[in-house]
JSON list of C-alpha atoms in Angstrom, two decimals:
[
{"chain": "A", "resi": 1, "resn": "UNK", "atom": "CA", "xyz": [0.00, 0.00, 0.00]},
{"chain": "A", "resi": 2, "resn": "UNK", "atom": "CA", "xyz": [1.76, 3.26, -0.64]},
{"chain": "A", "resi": 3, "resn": "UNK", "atom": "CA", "xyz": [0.54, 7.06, 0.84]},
{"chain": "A", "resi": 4, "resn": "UNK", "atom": "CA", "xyz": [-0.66, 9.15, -1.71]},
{"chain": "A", "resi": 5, "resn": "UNK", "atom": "CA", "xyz": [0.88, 12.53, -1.43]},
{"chain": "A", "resi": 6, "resn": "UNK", "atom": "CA", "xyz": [-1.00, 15.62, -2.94]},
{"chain": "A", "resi": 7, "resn": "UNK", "atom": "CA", "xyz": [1.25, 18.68, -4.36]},
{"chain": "A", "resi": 8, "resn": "UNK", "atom": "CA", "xyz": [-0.93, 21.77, -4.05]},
{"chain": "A", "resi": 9, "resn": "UNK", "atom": "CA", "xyz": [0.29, 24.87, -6.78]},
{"chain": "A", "resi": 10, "resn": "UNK", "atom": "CA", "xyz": [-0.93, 27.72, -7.59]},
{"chain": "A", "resi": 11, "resn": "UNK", "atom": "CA", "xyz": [-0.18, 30.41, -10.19]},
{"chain": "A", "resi": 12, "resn": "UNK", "atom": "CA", "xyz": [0.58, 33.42, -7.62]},
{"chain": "A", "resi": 13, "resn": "UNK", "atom": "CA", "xyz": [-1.17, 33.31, -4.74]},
{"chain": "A", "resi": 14, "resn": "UNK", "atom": "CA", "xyz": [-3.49, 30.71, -3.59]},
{"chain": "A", "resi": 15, "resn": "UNK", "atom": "CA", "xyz": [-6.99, 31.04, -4.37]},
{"chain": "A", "resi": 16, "resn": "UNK", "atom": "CA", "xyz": [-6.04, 34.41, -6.35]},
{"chain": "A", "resi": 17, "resn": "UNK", "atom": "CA", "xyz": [-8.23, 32.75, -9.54]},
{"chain": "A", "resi": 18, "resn": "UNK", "atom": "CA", "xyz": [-7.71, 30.33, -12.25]},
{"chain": "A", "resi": 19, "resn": "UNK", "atom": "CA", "xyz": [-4.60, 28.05, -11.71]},
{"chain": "A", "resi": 20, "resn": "UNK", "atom": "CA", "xyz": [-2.81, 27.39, -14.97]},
{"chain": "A", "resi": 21, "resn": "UNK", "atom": "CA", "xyz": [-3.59, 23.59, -14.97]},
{"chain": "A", "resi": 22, "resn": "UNK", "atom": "CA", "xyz": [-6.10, 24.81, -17.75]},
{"chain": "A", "resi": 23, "resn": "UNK", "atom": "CA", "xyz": [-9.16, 24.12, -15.72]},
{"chain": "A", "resi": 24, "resn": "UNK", "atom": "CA", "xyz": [-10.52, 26.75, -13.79]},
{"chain": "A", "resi": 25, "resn": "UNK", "atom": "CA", "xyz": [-11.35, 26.73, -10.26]},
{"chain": "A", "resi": 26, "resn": "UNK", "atom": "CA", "xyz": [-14.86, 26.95, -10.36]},
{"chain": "A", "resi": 27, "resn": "UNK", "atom": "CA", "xyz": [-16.48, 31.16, -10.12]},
{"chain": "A", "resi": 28, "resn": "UNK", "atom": "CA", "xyz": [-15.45, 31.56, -6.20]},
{"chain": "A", "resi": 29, "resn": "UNK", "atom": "CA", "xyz": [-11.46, 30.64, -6.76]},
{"chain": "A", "resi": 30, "resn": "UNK", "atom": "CA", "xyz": [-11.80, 32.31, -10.67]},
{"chain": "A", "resi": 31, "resn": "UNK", "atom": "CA", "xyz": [-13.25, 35.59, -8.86]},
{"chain": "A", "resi": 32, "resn": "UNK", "atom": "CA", "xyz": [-9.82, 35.58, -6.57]},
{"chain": "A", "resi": 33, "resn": "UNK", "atom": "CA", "xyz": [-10.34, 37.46, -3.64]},
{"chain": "A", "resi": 34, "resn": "UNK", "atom": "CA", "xyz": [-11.62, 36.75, -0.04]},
{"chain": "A", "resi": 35, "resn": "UNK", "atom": "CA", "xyz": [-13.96, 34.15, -0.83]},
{"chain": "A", "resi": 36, "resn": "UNK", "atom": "CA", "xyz": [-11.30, 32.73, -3.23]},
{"chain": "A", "resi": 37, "resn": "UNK", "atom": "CA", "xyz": [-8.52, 32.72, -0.58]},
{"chain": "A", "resi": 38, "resn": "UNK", "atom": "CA", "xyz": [-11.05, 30.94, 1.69]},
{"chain": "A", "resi": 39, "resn": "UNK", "atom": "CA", "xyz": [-11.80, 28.35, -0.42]},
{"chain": "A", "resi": 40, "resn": "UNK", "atom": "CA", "xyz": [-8.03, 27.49, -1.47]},
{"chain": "A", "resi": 41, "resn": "UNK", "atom": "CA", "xyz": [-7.65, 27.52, 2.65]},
{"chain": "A", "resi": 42, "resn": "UNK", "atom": "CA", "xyz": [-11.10, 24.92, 2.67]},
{"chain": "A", "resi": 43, "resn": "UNK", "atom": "CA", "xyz": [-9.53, 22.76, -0.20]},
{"chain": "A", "resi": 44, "resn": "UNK", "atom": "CA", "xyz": [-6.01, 22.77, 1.52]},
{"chain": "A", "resi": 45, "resn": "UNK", "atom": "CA", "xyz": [-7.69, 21.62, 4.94]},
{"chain": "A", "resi": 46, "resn": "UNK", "atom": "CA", "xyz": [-9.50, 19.02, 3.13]},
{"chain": "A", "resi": 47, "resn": "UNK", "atom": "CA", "xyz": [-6.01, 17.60, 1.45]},
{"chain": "A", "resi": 48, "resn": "UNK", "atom": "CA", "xyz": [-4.25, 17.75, 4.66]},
{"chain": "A", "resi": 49, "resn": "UNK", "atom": "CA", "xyz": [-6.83, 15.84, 6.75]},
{"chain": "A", "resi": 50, "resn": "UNK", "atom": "CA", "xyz": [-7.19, 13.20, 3.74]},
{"chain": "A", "resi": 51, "resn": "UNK", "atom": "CA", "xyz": [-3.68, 12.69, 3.75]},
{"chain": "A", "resi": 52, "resn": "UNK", "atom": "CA", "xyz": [-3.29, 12.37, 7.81]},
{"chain": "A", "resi": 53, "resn": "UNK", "atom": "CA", "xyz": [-6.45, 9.65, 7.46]},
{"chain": "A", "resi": 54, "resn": "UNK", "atom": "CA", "xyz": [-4.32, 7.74, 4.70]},
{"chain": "A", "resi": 55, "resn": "UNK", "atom": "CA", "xyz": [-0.99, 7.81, 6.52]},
{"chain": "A", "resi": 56, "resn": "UNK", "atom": "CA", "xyz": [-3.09, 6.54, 9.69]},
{"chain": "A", "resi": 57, "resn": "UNK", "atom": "CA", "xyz": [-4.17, 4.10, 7.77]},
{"chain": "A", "resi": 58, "resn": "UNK", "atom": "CA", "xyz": [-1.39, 3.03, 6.71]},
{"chain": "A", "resi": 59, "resn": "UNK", "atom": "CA", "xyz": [0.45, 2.41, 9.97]},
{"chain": "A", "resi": 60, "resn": "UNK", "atom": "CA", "xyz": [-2.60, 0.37, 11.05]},
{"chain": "A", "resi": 61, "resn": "UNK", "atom": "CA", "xyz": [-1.92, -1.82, 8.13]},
{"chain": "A", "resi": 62, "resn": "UNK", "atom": "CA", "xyz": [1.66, -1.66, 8.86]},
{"chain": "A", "resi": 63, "resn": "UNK", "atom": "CA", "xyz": [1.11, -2.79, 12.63]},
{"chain": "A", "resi": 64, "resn": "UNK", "atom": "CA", "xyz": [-1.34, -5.57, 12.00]},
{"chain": "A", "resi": 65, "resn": "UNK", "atom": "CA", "xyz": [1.66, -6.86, 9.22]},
{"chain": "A", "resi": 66, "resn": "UNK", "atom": "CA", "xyz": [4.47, -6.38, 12.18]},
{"chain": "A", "resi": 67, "resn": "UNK", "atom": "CA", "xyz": [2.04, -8.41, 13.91]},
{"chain": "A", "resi": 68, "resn": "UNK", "atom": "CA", "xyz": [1.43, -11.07, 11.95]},
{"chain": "A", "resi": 69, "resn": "UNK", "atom": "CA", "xyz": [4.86, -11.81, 10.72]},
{"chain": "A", "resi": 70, "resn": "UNK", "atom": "CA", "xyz": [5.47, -11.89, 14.98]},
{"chain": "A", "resi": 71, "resn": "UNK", "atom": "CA", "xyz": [3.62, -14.37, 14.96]},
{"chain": "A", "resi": 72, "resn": "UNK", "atom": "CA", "xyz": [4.65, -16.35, 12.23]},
{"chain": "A", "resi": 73, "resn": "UNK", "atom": "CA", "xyz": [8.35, -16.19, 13.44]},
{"chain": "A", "resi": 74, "resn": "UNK", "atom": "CA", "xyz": [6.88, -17.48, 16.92]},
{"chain": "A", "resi": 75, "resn": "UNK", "atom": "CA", "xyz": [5.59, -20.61, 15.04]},
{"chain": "A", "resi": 76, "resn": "UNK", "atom": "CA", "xyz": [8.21, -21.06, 13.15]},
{"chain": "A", "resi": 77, "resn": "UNK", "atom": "CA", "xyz": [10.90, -20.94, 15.95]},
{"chain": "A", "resi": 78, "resn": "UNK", "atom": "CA", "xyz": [8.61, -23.50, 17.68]},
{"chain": "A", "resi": 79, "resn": "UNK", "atom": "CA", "xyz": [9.09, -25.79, 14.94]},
{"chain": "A", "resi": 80, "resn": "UNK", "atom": "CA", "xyz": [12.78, -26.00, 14.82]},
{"chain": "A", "resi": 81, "resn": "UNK", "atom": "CA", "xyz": [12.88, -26.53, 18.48]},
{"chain": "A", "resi": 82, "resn": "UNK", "atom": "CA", "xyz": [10.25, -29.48, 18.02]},
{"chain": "A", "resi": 83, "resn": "UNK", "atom": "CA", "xyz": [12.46, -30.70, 15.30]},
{"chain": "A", "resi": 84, "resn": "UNK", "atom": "CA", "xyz": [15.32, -30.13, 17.60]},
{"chain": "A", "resi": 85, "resn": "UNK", "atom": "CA", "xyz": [14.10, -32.36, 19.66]},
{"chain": "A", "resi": 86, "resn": "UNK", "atom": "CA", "xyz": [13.28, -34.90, 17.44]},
{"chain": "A", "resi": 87, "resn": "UNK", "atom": "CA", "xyz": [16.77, -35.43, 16.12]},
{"chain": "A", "resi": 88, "resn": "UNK", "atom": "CA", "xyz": [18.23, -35.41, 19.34]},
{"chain": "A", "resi": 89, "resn": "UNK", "atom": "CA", "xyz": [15.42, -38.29, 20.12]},
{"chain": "A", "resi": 90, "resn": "UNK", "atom": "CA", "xyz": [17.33, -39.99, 17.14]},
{"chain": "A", "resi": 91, "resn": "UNK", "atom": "CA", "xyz": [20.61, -39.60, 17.38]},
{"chain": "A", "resi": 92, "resn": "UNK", "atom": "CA", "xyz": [20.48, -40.75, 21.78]},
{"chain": "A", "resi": 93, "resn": "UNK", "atom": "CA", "xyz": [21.55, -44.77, 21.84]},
{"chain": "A", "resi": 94, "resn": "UNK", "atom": "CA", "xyz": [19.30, -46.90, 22.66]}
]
Protein backbone atom coordinates (compact mmCIF):
# COMPACT_ATOMS: atom_id res chain seq x y z
CA UNK A 1 0.00 0.00 0.00
CA UNK A 2 1.76 3.26 -0.64
CA UNK A 3 0.54 7.06 0.84
CA UNK A 4 -0.66 9.15 -1.71
CA UNK A 5 0.88 12.53 -1.43
CA UNK A 6 -1.00 15.62 -2.94
CA UNK A 7 1.25 18.68 -4.36
CA UNK A 8 -0.93 21.77 -4.05
CA UNK A 9 0.29 24.87 -6.78
CA UNK A 10 -0.93 27.72 -7.59
CA UNK A 11 -0.18 30.41 -10.19
CA UNK A 12 0.58 33.42 -7.62
CA UNK A 13 -1.17 33.31 -4.74
CA UNK A 14 -3.49 30.71 -3.59
CA UNK A 15 -6.99 31.04 -4.37
CA UNK A 16 -6.04 34.41 -6.35
CA UNK A 17 -8.23 32.75 -9.54
CA UNK A 18 -7.71 30.33 -12.25
CA UNK A 19 -4.60 28.05 -11.71
CA UNK A 20 -2.81 27.39 -14.97
CA UNK A 21 -3.59 23.59 -14.97
CA UNK A 22 -6.10 24.81 -17.75
CA UNK A 23 -9.16 24.12 -15.72
CA UNK A 24 -10.52 26.75 -13.79
CA UNK A 25 -11.35 26.73 -10.26
CA UNK A 26 -14.86 26.95 -10.36
CA UNK A 27 -16.48 31.16 -10.12
CA UNK A 28 -15.45 31.56 -6.20
CA UNK A 29 -11.46 30.64 -6.76
CA UNK A 30 -11.80 32.31 -10.67
CA UNK A 31 -13.25 35.59 -8.86
CA UNK A 32 -9.82 35.58 -6.57
CA UNK A 33 -10.34 37.46 -3.64
CA UNK A 34 -11.62 36.75 -0.04
CA UNK A 35 -13.96 34.15 -0.83
CA UNK A 36 -11.30 32.73 -3.23
CA UNK A 37 -8.52 32.72 -0.58
CA UNK A 38 -11.05 30.94 1.69
CA UNK A 39 -11.80 28.35 -0.42
CA UNK A 40 -8.03 27.49 -1.47
CA UNK A 41 -7.65 27.52 2.65
CA UNK A 42 -11.10 24.92 2.67
CA UNK A 43 -9.53 22.76 -0.20
CA UNK A 44 -6.01 22.77 1.52
CA UNK A 45 -7.69 21.62 4.94
CA UNK A 46 -9.50 19.02 3.13
CA UNK A 47 -6.01 17.60 1.45
CA UNK A 48 -4.25 17.75 4.66
CA UNK A 49 -6.83 15.84 6.75
CA UNK A 50 -7.19 13.20 3.74
CA UNK A 51 -3.68 12.69 3.75
CA UNK A 52 -3.29 12.37 7.81
CA UNK A 53 -6.45 9.65 7.46
CA UNK A 54 -4.32 7.74 4.70
CA UNK A 55 -0.99 7.81 6.52
CA UNK A 56 -3.09 6.54 9.69
CA UNK A 57 -4.17 4.10 7.77
CA UNK A 58 -1.39 3.03 6.71
CA UNK A 59 0.45 2.41 9.97
CA UNK A 60 -2.60 0.37 11.05
CA UNK A 61 -1.92 -1.82 8.13
CA UNK A 62 1.66 -1.66 8.86
CA UNK A 63 1.11 -2.79 12.63
CA UNK A 64 -1.34 -5.57 12.00
CA UNK A 65 1.66 -6.86 9.22
CA UNK A 66 4.47 -6.38 12.18
CA UNK A 67 2.04 -8.41 13.91
CA UNK A 68 1.43 -11.07 11.95
CA UNK A 69 4.86 -11.81 10.72
CA UNK A 70 5.47 -11.89 14.98
CA UNK A 71 3.62 -14.37 14.96
CA UNK A 72 4.65 -16.35 12.23
CA UNK A 73 8.35 -16.19 13.44
CA UNK A 74 6.88 -17.48 16.92
CA UNK A 75 5.59 -20.61 15.04
CA UNK A 76 8.21 -21.06 13.15
CA UNK A 77 10.90 -20.94 15.95
CA UNK A 78 8.61 -23.50 17.68
CA UNK A 79 9.09 -25.79 14.94
CA UNK A 80 12.78 -26.00 14.82
CA UNK A 81 12.88 -26.53 18.48
CA UNK A 82 10.25 -29.48 18.02
CA UNK A 83 12.46 -30.70 15.30
CA UNK A 84 15.32 -30.13 17.60
CA UNK A 85 14.10 -32.36 19.66
CA UNK A 86 13.28 -34.90 17.44
CA UNK A 87 16.77 -35.43 16.12
CA UNK A 88 18.23 -35.41 19.34
CA UNK A 89 15.42 -38.29 20.12
CA UNK A 90 17.33 -39.99 17.14
CA UNK A 91 20.61 -39.60 17.38
CA UNK A 92 20.48 -40.75 21.78
CA UNK A 93 21.55 -44.77 21.84
CA UNK A 94 19.30 -46.90 22.66
Amino acid sequence: MRAIVNVRMYAGEPGSGAGKGGGGGGSIREAGGTFGKMEAAREDEYFYKKQKEQLANLKGHLNKEIAFHQEQIKRHEDAIRRHKEQMSDIEKPQ
